[in-house]
Short mmCIF file of C-alpha atoms in Angstrom, two decimals:
data_model
loop_
_atom_site.label_atom_id
_atom_site.label_comp_id
_atom_site.label_asym_id
_atom_site.label_seq_id
_atom_site.Cartn_x
_atom_site.Cartn_y
_atom_site.Cartn_z
CA MET A 1 8.33 2.31 18.33
CA SER A 2 6.99 -1.20 17.63
CA THR A 3 9.34 -3.64 15.89
CA LYS A 4 6.35 -5.05 14.03
CA PRO A 5 5.49 -3.55 10.65
CA PRO A 6 2.68 -0.99 10.47
CA ILE A 7 -0.63 -2.21 9.06
CA ILE A 8 -2.44 0.53 7.16
CA ILE A 9 -6.12 -0.23 6.57
CA VAL A 10 -7.80 1.67 3.74
CA SER A 11 -11.53 1.72 4.53
CA GLY A 12 -12.85 4.76 2.64
CA LYS A 13 -15.38 5.66 5.32
CA SER A 14 -14.31 6.26 8.89
CA PRO A 15 -15.35 3.90 11.72
CA LEU A 16 -16.10 7.09 13.66
CA SER A 17 -18.72 8.12 11.10
CA GLY A 18 -22.38 7.13 11.17
CA PHE A 19 -22.29 6.66 7.39
CA GLY A 20 -19.83 3.78 7.60
CA GLY A 21 -21.79 0.60 7.03
CA GLY A 22 -20.02 -2.72 6.56
CA TYR A 23 -16.62 -1.44 5.36
CA SER A 24 -15.99 0.86 8.32
CA THR A 25 -17.34 -1.70 10.79
CA PHE A 26 -15.00 -4.31 9.33
CA ALA A 27 -12.08 -1.83 9.49
CA ARG A 28 -12.80 -1.09 13.13
CA ASN A 29 -13.01 -4.75 14.15
CA LEU A 30 -9.97 -5.73 12.07
CA GLY A 31 -8.00 -2.83 13.54
CA LYS A 32 -8.96 -3.84 17.06
CA THR A 33 -7.76 -7.42 16.53
CA LEU A 34 -4.49 -6.29 14.93
CA THR A 35 -3.89 -3.83 17.77
CA ILE A 36 -4.37 -6.62 20.32
CA LEU A 37 -1.82 -8.64 18.34
CA GLY A 38 0.70 -5.81 18.84
CA PHE A 39 0.79 -4.21 15.39
CA PRO A 40 0.78 -0.43 14.93
CA VAL A 41 -2.50 0.16 13.07
CA TYR A 42 -3.62 3.09 10.95
CA ILE A 43 -7.03 3.44 9.29
CA ILE A 44 -7.19 5.78 6.27
CA ALA A 45 -10.61 7.35 5.73
CA LEU A 46 -12.37 10.35 4.22
CA GLY A 47 -13.05 13.44 6.29
CA ASP A 48 -13.71 17.16 6.22
CA THR A 49 -10.23 17.95 7.58
CA GLU A 50 -6.77 16.44 7.73
CA ALA A 51 -6.60 14.87 11.18
CA ARG A 52 -5.34 11.99 13.30
CA LYS A 53 -7.20 10.44 16.19
CA LYS A 54 -5.90 7.61 18.35
CA THR A 55 -8.41 4.92 19.33
CA ASP A 56 -8.28 1.44 20.82
CA PHE A 57 -8.47 0.03 17.28
CA GLY A 58 -5.71 2.15 15.71
CA THR A 59 -4.99 5.69 14.61
CA ILE A 60 -7.71 7.12 12.37
CA VAL A 61 -6.12 9.26 9.64
CA THR A 62 -8.74 11.37 7.86
CA VAL A 63 -7.98 12.84 4.45
CA ASN A 64 -9.56 16.15 3.50
CA THR A 65 -11.95 15.65 0.56
CA SER A 66 -13.89 18.89 0.93
CA LEU A 67 -13.42 19.71 -2.77
CA LEU A 68 -15.63 16.73 -3.62
CA SER A 69 -18.77 15.75 -1.71
CA PHE A 70 -18.29 12.12 -0.76
CA ASN A 71 -22.01 11.35 -0.79
CA VAL A 72 -22.30 12.61 -4.38
CA THR A 73 -18.99 11.38 -5.82
CA ALA A 74 -18.10 8.24 -3.88
CA LEU A 75 -18.14 6.12 -7.03
CA PRO A 76 -16.70 8.41 -9.76
CA GLY A 77 -14.35 10.04 -7.24
CA LEU A 78 -12.59 6.78 -6.31
CA PRO A 79 -9.39 7.46 -8.36
CA TRP A 80 -8.99 10.95 -6.84
CA PHE A 81 -9.75 9.77 -3.31
CA SER A 82 -7.30 6.90 -3.77
CA TYR A 83 -4.56 9.29 -4.91
CA LYS A 84 -5.11 11.36 -1.77
CA PHE A 85 -5.07 8.20 0.35
CA ALA A 86 -1.80 7.10 -1.28
CA LEU A 87 -0.16 10.40 -0.27
CA ALA A 88 -1.32 9.91 3.33
CA ILE A 89 0.01 6.33 3.30
CA ARG A 90 3.42 7.52 2.06
CA THR A 91 3.63 9.85 5.04
CA ILE A 92 3.01 6.95 7.41
CA MET A 93 5.49 4.73 5.54
CA ALA A 94 8.19 7.37 6.07
CA GLN A 95 7.85 6.82 9.83
CA TYR A 96 8.91 3.16 9.37
CA PRO A 97 11.87 3.26 6.94
CA SER A 98 13.38 -0.07 8.03
CA VAL A 99 10.32 -2.34 7.77
CA LYS A 100 8.02 -3.49 4.97
CA PRO A 101 4.58 -1.89 5.53
CA ILE A 102 1.38 -3.87 5.12
CA LEU A 103 -1.42 -2.15 3.21
CA TRP A 104 -4.82 -3.75 3.86
CA GLY A 105 -7.46 -2.50 1.44
CA ILE A 106 -11.18 -3.02 1.92
CA GLY A 107 -13.12 -3.55 -1.30
CA PRO A 108 -12.31 -1.12 -4.14
CA TRP A 109 -10.79 1.30 -1.60
CA GLY A 110 -7.70 -0.89 -1.94
CA LEU A 111 -6.96 1.06 -5.13
CA ALA A 112 -4.70 3.36 -3.07
CA ALA A 113 -2.65 0.31 -2.09
CA SER A 114 -2.57 -0.75 -5.75
CA PHE A 115 -1.12 2.60 -6.79
CA LEU A 116 1.71 2.15 -4.28
CA LYS A 117 2.18 -1.54 -5.08
CA ILE A 118 2.76 -0.67 -8.74
CA PHE A 119 5.59 1.72 -7.81
CA PHE A 120 7.10 -0.03 -4.78
CA ARG A 121 6.45 -3.65 -5.79
CA ASP A 122 8.09 -6.01 -3.28
CA ARG A 123 8.81 -3.24 -0.80
CA ILE A 124 5.20 -3.34 0.43
CA VAL A 125 2.63 -6.07 1.08
CA HIS A 126 -0.85 -5.57 -0.34
CA ILE A 127 -3.68 -7.53 1.29
CA ASN A 128 -7.25 -6.82 0.22
CA SER A 129 -10.51 -7.88 1.85
CA TYR A 130 -13.42 -8.29 -0.53
CA PHE A 131 -17.15 -8.87 -0.01
CA THR A 132 -18.82 -8.20 -3.36
CA THR A 133 -18.16 -6.39 -6.64
CA THR A 134 -19.63 -3.12 -7.84
CA LYS A 135 -21.13 -4.86 -10.87
CA HIS A 136 -22.79 -7.56 -8.76
CA GLU A 137 -24.17 -5.02 -6.31
CA TRP A 138 -25.56 -2.65 -8.93
CA SER A 139 -26.98 -5.32 -11.23
CA ARG A 140 -29.01 -6.68 -8.30
CA SER A 141 -30.00 -3.12 -7.35
CA LEU A 142 -31.40 -2.59 -10.83
CA LYS A 143 -33.31 -5.84 -10.57
CA ALA A 144 -34.79 -4.71 -7.26
CA LEU A 145 -35.91 -1.28 -8.51
CA SER A 146 -39.61 -1.68 -9.20
CA ILE A 147 -40.85 1.17 -11.38
CA GLN A 148 -44.27 0.75 -9.78
CA ASP A 149 -42.78 1.40 -6.33
CA TYR A 150 -40.07 3.95 -7.11
CA GLY A 151 -41.04 5.57 -10.40
CA LEU A 152 -39.28 5.72 -13.77
CA LEU A 153 -36.86 8.53 -12.90
CA VAL A 154 -35.12 6.58 -10.10
CA HIS A 155 -34.85 3.51 -12.32
CA VAL A 156 -33.32 5.54 -15.19
CA LYS A 157 -30.81 7.13 -12.79
CA PHE A 158 -29.54 3.76 -11.56
CA PHE A 159 -29.57 2.37 -15.12
CA VAL A 160 -27.32 5.19 -16.36
CA ILE A 161 -24.92 4.81 -13.42
CA TYR A 162 -24.72 1.06 -13.96
CA HIS A 163 -23.82 1.42 -17.65
CA THR A 164 -21.26 4.22 -17.14
CA ILE A 165 -19.62 4.68 -13.74
CA VAL A 166 -19.95 1.03 -12.71
CA ARG A 167 -18.12 -0.06 -15.87
CA LEU A 168 -15.21 2.25 -14.99
CA LEU A 169 -15.13 0.96 -11.43
CA THR A 170 -15.07 -2.62 -12.69
CA LEU A 171 -11.81 -1.85 -14.49
CA LEU A 172 -10.37 -0.31 -11.33
CA GLU A 173 -11.49 -3.30 -9.26
CA ARG A 174 -9.58 -5.55 -11.63
CA VAL A 175 -6.42 -3.53 -10.87
CA VAL A 176 -7.03 -3.88 -7.12
CA LEU A 177 -7.48 -7.64 -7.35
CA LEU A 178 -4.53 -8.24 -9.68
CA THR A 179 -2.07 -6.22 -7.57
CA SER A 180 -3.12 -7.83 -4.27
CA ASP A 181 -0.72 -10.36 -2.81
CA THR A 182 -3.65 -12.01 -1.01
CA ILE A 183 -7.42 -11.58 -1.26
CA VAL A 184 -9.22 -12.14 2.03
CA THR A 185 -12.83 -13.29 1.95
CA ASN A 186 -15.26 -14.33 4.65
CA TYR A 187 -17.68 -16.29 2.46
CA GLN A 188 -17.49 -18.81 -0.35
CA SER A 189 -20.10 -16.79 -2.25
CA THR A 190 -17.66 -13.88 -2.58
CA GLU A 191 -15.01 -16.16 -4.04
CA ARG A 192 -17.50 -17.47 -6.61
CA ILE A 193 -18.43 -13.93 -7.66
CA LEU A 194 -14.79 -12.86 -8.01
CA MET A 195 -13.77 -16.00 -9.90
CA GLN A 196 -16.70 -15.71 -12.30
CA GLN A 197 -16.27 -11.99 -12.98
CA PHE A 198 -12.48 -11.58 -12.85
CA HIS A 199 -11.15 -15.16 -13.20
CA ILE A 200 -9.12 -14.84 -10.01
CA PRO A 201 -7.22 -18.09 -9.26
CA LYS A 202 -8.54 -19.92 -6.25
CA ASN A 203 -5.13 -20.09 -4.55
CA LYS A 204 -5.07 -16.30 -4.22
CA PHE A 205 -7.95 -16.40 -1.71
CA ILE A 206 -7.80 -17.01 1.99
CA ARG A 207 -11.04 -17.26 3.94
CA THR A 208 -11.40 -16.10 7.53
CA PRO A 209 -14.34 -15.62 9.92
CA PHE A 210 -16.07 -12.24 9.75
CA PRO A 211 -15.05 -10.23 12.85
CA ILE A 212 -18.25 -8.82 14.37
CA GLU A 213 -18.74 -6.30 17.12
CA ALA A 214 -21.59 -3.78 17.08
CA TYR A 215 -20.80 -0.33 18.42
CA ILE A 216 -22.43 3.06 18.99
CA ARG A 217 -22.19 5.37 15.98
CA SER A 218 -22.25 9.15 15.76
CA ASN A 219 -23.66 11.14 12.86
CA LYS A 220 -24.30 14.84 13.39
CA LYS A 221 -25.33 15.37 9.76
CA VAL A 222 -28.39 13.10 9.92
CA PRO A 223 -31.44 14.28 11.85
CA ARG A 224 -32.63 11.78 14.43
CA VAL A 225 -36.24 10.81 14.80
CA ALA A 226 -37.68 11.37 18.28
CA PRO A 227 -37.54 8.19 20.43
CA VAL A 228 -40.63 6.02 20.21
CA HIS A 229 -42.25 3.80 22.81
CA LEU A 230 -41.39 0.24 21.79
CA PRO A 231 -44.43 -1.98 21.22
CA LYS A 232 -44.74 -5.22 23.13
CA GLN A 233 -44.12 -7.12 19.88
CA TYR A 234 -42.62 -5.83 16.66
CA ILE A 235 -40.82 -6.78 13.46
CA LEU A 236 -37.50 -4.95 13.05
CA TYR A 237 -35.70 -3.91 9.87
CA LEU A 238 -32.37 -2.17 10.43
CA SER A 239 -30.18 -1.40 7.42
CA ARG A 240 -29.71 1.06 4.60
CA HIS A 241 -32.49 2.37 2.40
CA ASP A 242 -31.09 1.45 -0.98
CA PRO A 243 -32.63 -0.71 -3.74
CA ARG A 244 -30.84 -3.95 -2.95
CA LYS A 245 -32.10 -4.18 0.65
CA GLY A 246 -35.69 -4.93 -0.41
CA VAL A 247 -37.54 -2.50 1.89
CA ASN A 248 -40.31 -2.18 -0.68
CA ILE A 249 -40.80 -5.96 -0.57
CA LEU A 250 -41.12 -5.78 3.21
CA LEU A 251 -43.74 -3.02 2.94
CA HIS A 252 -45.80 -5.06 0.47
CA ALA A 253 -45.53 -8.08 2.79
CA ALA A 254 -46.81 -5.90 5.64
CA ARG A 255 -49.84 -4.96 3.54
CA ILE A 256 -50.54 -8.65 2.94
CA LEU A 257 -50.31 -9.41 6.68
CA ILE A 258 -52.65 -6.53 7.53
CA ASP A 259 -55.21 -7.81 5.03
CA ARG A 260 -55.00 -11.23 6.69
CA GLY A 261 -55.43 -9.71 10.14
CA GLY A 262 -52.09 -11.05 11.40
CA MET A 263 -49.82 -7.99 11.44
CA ILE A 264 -47.76 -6.67 14.36
CA PRO A 265 -45.96 -3.27 14.31
CA LEU A 266 -43.02 -2.87 11.96
CA LEU A 267 -40.10 -0.63 12.96
CA ILE A 268 -37.78 0.44 10.14
CA GLY A 269 -34.40 1.83 11.16
CA GLY A 270 -31.67 3.32 9.01
CA THR A 271 -31.25 6.02 6.40
CA GLY A 272 -30.32 6.16 2.75
CA GLU A 273 -31.16 7.46 -0.69
CA LEU A 274 -34.61 5.82 -0.80
CA TYR A 275 -35.69 6.72 2.74
CA LEU A 276 -38.31 9.26 1.63
CA ALA A 277 -39.43 7.00 -1.23
CA HIS A 278 -40.11 4.23 1.27
CA GLN A 279 -42.11 6.59 3.46
CA ARG A 280 -44.21 7.55 0.45
CA LEU A 281 -44.71 3.89 -0.50
CA SER A 282 -45.78 3.09 3.06
CA ASN A 283 -48.32 5.88 2.94
CA LYS A 284 -49.55 4.73 -0.47
CA LEU A 285 -50.09 1.20 0.86
CA GLY A 286 -51.97 2.49 3.90
CA LEU A 287 -49.39 1.33 6.45
CA ASP A 288 -49.10 4.47 8.58
CA ARG A 289 -50.79 2.87 11.58
CA TRP A 290 -48.45 -0.13 11.54
CA VAL A 291 -45.07 1.13 10.26
CA THR A 292 -42.68 3.53 12.03
CA PHE A 293 -39.64 4.94 10.23
CA MET A 294 -36.98 5.55 12.86
CA GLY A 295 -34.17 7.13 10.83
CA PHE A 296 -30.55 6.96 11.92
CA ILE A 297 -29.98 4.64 14.89
CA PRO A 298 -26.70 5.38 16.71
CA ASP A 299 -27.16 2.56 19.22
CA ALA A 300 -29.38 -0.37 18.29
CA THR A 301 -29.01 -2.22 21.58
CA GLN A 302 -32.54 -1.55 22.83
CA LEU A 303 -34.20 -2.07 19.44
CA MET A 304 -32.43 -5.36 18.81
CA GLY A 305 -32.79 -6.52 22.38
CA HIS A 306 -36.58 -6.29 22.42
CA ALA A 307 -37.52 -7.20 18.83
CA THR A 308 -39.85 -10.13 18.20
CA ILE A 309 -38.57 -10.85 14.68
CA PHE A 310 -35.68 -9.47 12.62
CA CYS A 311 -36.27 -9.18 8.87
CA LEU A 312 -33.87 -8.37 6.01
CA PRO A 313 -35.45 -9.07 2.57
CA THR A 314 -32.19 -8.30 0.71
CA PHE A 315 -31.49 -8.80 -3.00
CA GLU A 316 -27.69 -8.58 -2.77
CA GLU A 317 -24.90 -8.89 -0.22
CA GLY A 318 -22.09 -10.60 -2.10
CA ALA A 319 -20.89 -12.00 1.21
CA GLY A 320 -23.11 -12.42 4.24
CA ALA A 321 -24.83 -9.48 5.90
CA LEU A 322 -23.23 -7.85 8.92
CA ILE A 323 -26.65 -6.94 10.34
CA ILE A 324 -27.78 -10.58 10.10
CA ASN A 325 -24.78 -11.61 12.19
CA GLU A 326 -25.62 -8.87 14.71
CA ALA A 327 -29.22 -10.13 14.88
CA MET A 328 -27.88 -13.64 15.52
CA SER A 329 -25.78 -12.26 18.39
CA TYR A 330 -28.98 -10.82 19.94
CA LYS A 331 -30.70 -14.24 19.76
CA LEU A 332 -33.34 -12.95 17.36
CA PRO A 333 -35.46 -15.16 15.09
CA ILE A 334 -34.59 -14.09 11.56
CA VAL A 335 -36.46 -13.95 8.26
CA THR A 336 -34.25 -13.16 5.30
CA THR A 337 -33.61 -14.23 1.72
CA SER A 338 -31.58 -17.05 0.21
CA CYS A 339 -29.13 -14.49 -1.10
CA ASP A 340 -25.36 -14.84 -1.61
CA GLY A 341 -23.48 -15.62 1.63
CA ILE A 342 -26.55 -15.40 3.86
CA VAL A 343 -27.19 -19.09 3.18
CA GLU A 344 -23.75 -19.82 4.70
CA ASP A 345 -24.85 -18.22 7.99
CA ILE A 346 -28.55 -19.12 8.12
CA LYS A 347 -29.83 -22.67 7.62
CA ASN A 348 -33.46 -22.63 6.55
CA GLU A 349 -35.89 -23.88 9.20
CA THR A 350 -32.97 -24.41 11.61
CA SER A 351 -31.44 -21.01 12.41
CA GLY A 352 -33.82 -18.81 10.42
CA LEU A 353 -36.41 -18.74 7.66
CA LEU A 354 -35.16 -18.14 4.12
CA VAL A 355 -37.48 -16.91 1.37
CA PRO A 356 -36.92 -16.20 -2.34
CA MET A 357 -35.72 -12.70 -3.23
CA GLY A 358 -38.38 -10.24 -4.35
CA ASN A 359 -41.35 -12.34 -3.20
CA PRO A 360 -43.61 -10.41 -0.77
CA GLN A 361 -46.11 -13.29 -0.56
CA ALA A 362 -43.44 -15.75 0.63
CA LEU A 363 -42.04 -13.12 3.00
CA ALA A 364 -45.50 -12.52 4.49
CA ARG A 365 -46.03 -16.26 5.02
CA ALA A 366 -42.68 -16.61 6.82
CA LEU A 367 -43.37 -13.62 9.06
CA GLU A 368 -46.85 -14.91 9.80
CA ARG A 369 -45.46 -18.27 10.88
CA LEU A 370 -43.12 -16.64 13.36
CA ILE A 371 -45.71 -14.19 14.67
CA HIS A 372 -48.00 -17.09 15.60
CA SER A 373 -45.37 -19.58 16.80
CA PRO A 374 -43.35 -18.67 19.91
CA SER A 375 -41.84 -22.17 19.94
CA LEU A 376 -40.49 -21.75 16.38
CA ARG A 377 -39.10 -18.32 17.26
CA GLN A 378 -37.33 -19.82 20.27
CA LYS A 379 -35.87 -22.68 18.25
CA LEU A 380 -34.56 -20.45 15.46
CA SER A 381 -33.09 -17.84 17.79
CA ARG A 382 -31.35 -20.48 19.93
CA ASN A 383 -29.75 -22.12 16.90
CA ALA A 384 -28.80 -18.80 15.32
CA TYR A 385 -27.01 -17.71 18.48
CA ALA A 386 -25.15 -21.02 18.68
CA GLN A 387 -24.01 -20.57 15.07
CA TYR A 388 -22.90 -17.01 15.82
CA LYS A 389 -20.84 -18.13 18.83
CA HIS A 390 -19.23 -20.88 16.78
CA THR A 391 -18.28 -18.51 13.95
CA ASN A 392 -17.34 -15.48 16.03
CA ASN A 393 -14.55 -17.21 17.93
CA GLN A 394 -12.02 -14.50 18.82
CA ILE A 395 -9.15 -16.96 19.25
CA LYS A 396 -9.75 -18.41 15.78
CA ILE A 397 -10.11 -14.92 14.27
CA LYS A 398 -6.69 -13.94 15.66
CA GLU A 399 -5.13 -17.18 14.40
CA ASP A 400 -6.63 -16.66 10.94
CA ILE A 401 -5.38 -13.08 10.72
CA TYR A 402 -1.89 -14.33 11.51
CA ARG A 403 -2.38 -16.94 8.79
CA VAL A 404 -3.29 -14.16 6.32
CA LEU A 405 -0.15 -12.22 7.22
CA GLN A 406 2.03 -15.32 6.85
CA LYS A 407 0.51 -16.29 3.49
CA SER A 408 1.14 -12.77 2.20
CA GLY A 409 4.78 -12.84 3.27
CA ALA A 410 4.15 -10.00 5.71
CA ILE A 411 5.61 -11.80 8.75
#
């Protein structure tokens, strides 16, 4: 058995699941780095059964949550899920009685670590990575929900959740942040959000590069759309279908470009709660000839590798956007918004084009510029890739993770 302490990452969603998004991707990449550094790594996640699976980025420990549907109760079920996670963590801790375990929470899923920190105090180390807050995410989601595009019922649903469940989660997030020995961020924007909302002292933060590595996902529960023949040129959107991602803004921008006679095909990948609503909006705007909804994409290599332009008209990220960093790694010219940490990755007119949030006219103008200017596309993609290579330095990432562990008193 390793003489190094175990590092138990609490990610909520499993890196082996197609539903994971940023948290599970971060858990996978963090686990891989820690494994290379010689630590025994465990990743605690939700699942349909109690199981363990060894991978090259740690042992995935799934906790049975069949009594509650995760997709329905992810937010209100956080205390119950965290209690179940804490029990699973105790089992792992029992395997290492002579060392101080390191619990590494991701976002509010660190609540399980907080439960144990309250009882075990100095006998465990609690590190927590944070990207945004529930309040920040949902307030921007409400702002993005156009009643004209989505209808009153959807808006009312999100309004009620924001003023009930989100308030409860904000209290729980405060517990997570207060019990953490160290809060790890990847962007200055996240630190500003946390300091403004929770008055966290600046010396509690430590900032590291965002570890990025795209990988093939599996999701048997989501039907896949039949493969399509890729057009010679196309705009690509690849992310969730939720209010804060601004898909409706992109669809309105597409309508503007069509009316100007300057549109190229738009491929929209990803799934989410508003997937069908976006299909209906596309139909309503008369975009069927130009827009293809591709559903769940397990492997985006081909889509990203051949795209002409990548577009993410997001309203909220808190930190940067993982998918923006992936687009940079594919040397794609990017159009996105001047939102949160995105401006720390993308410099307007240098490594991408930034437009105001919620402005389809500005988005259409930026896309039109890139469609008609191969030289501008080349310049932006070249600079974006250079920025990505500078940030995603594996040696520096390993050094910074060691720095986090030292600051937290873990090693």
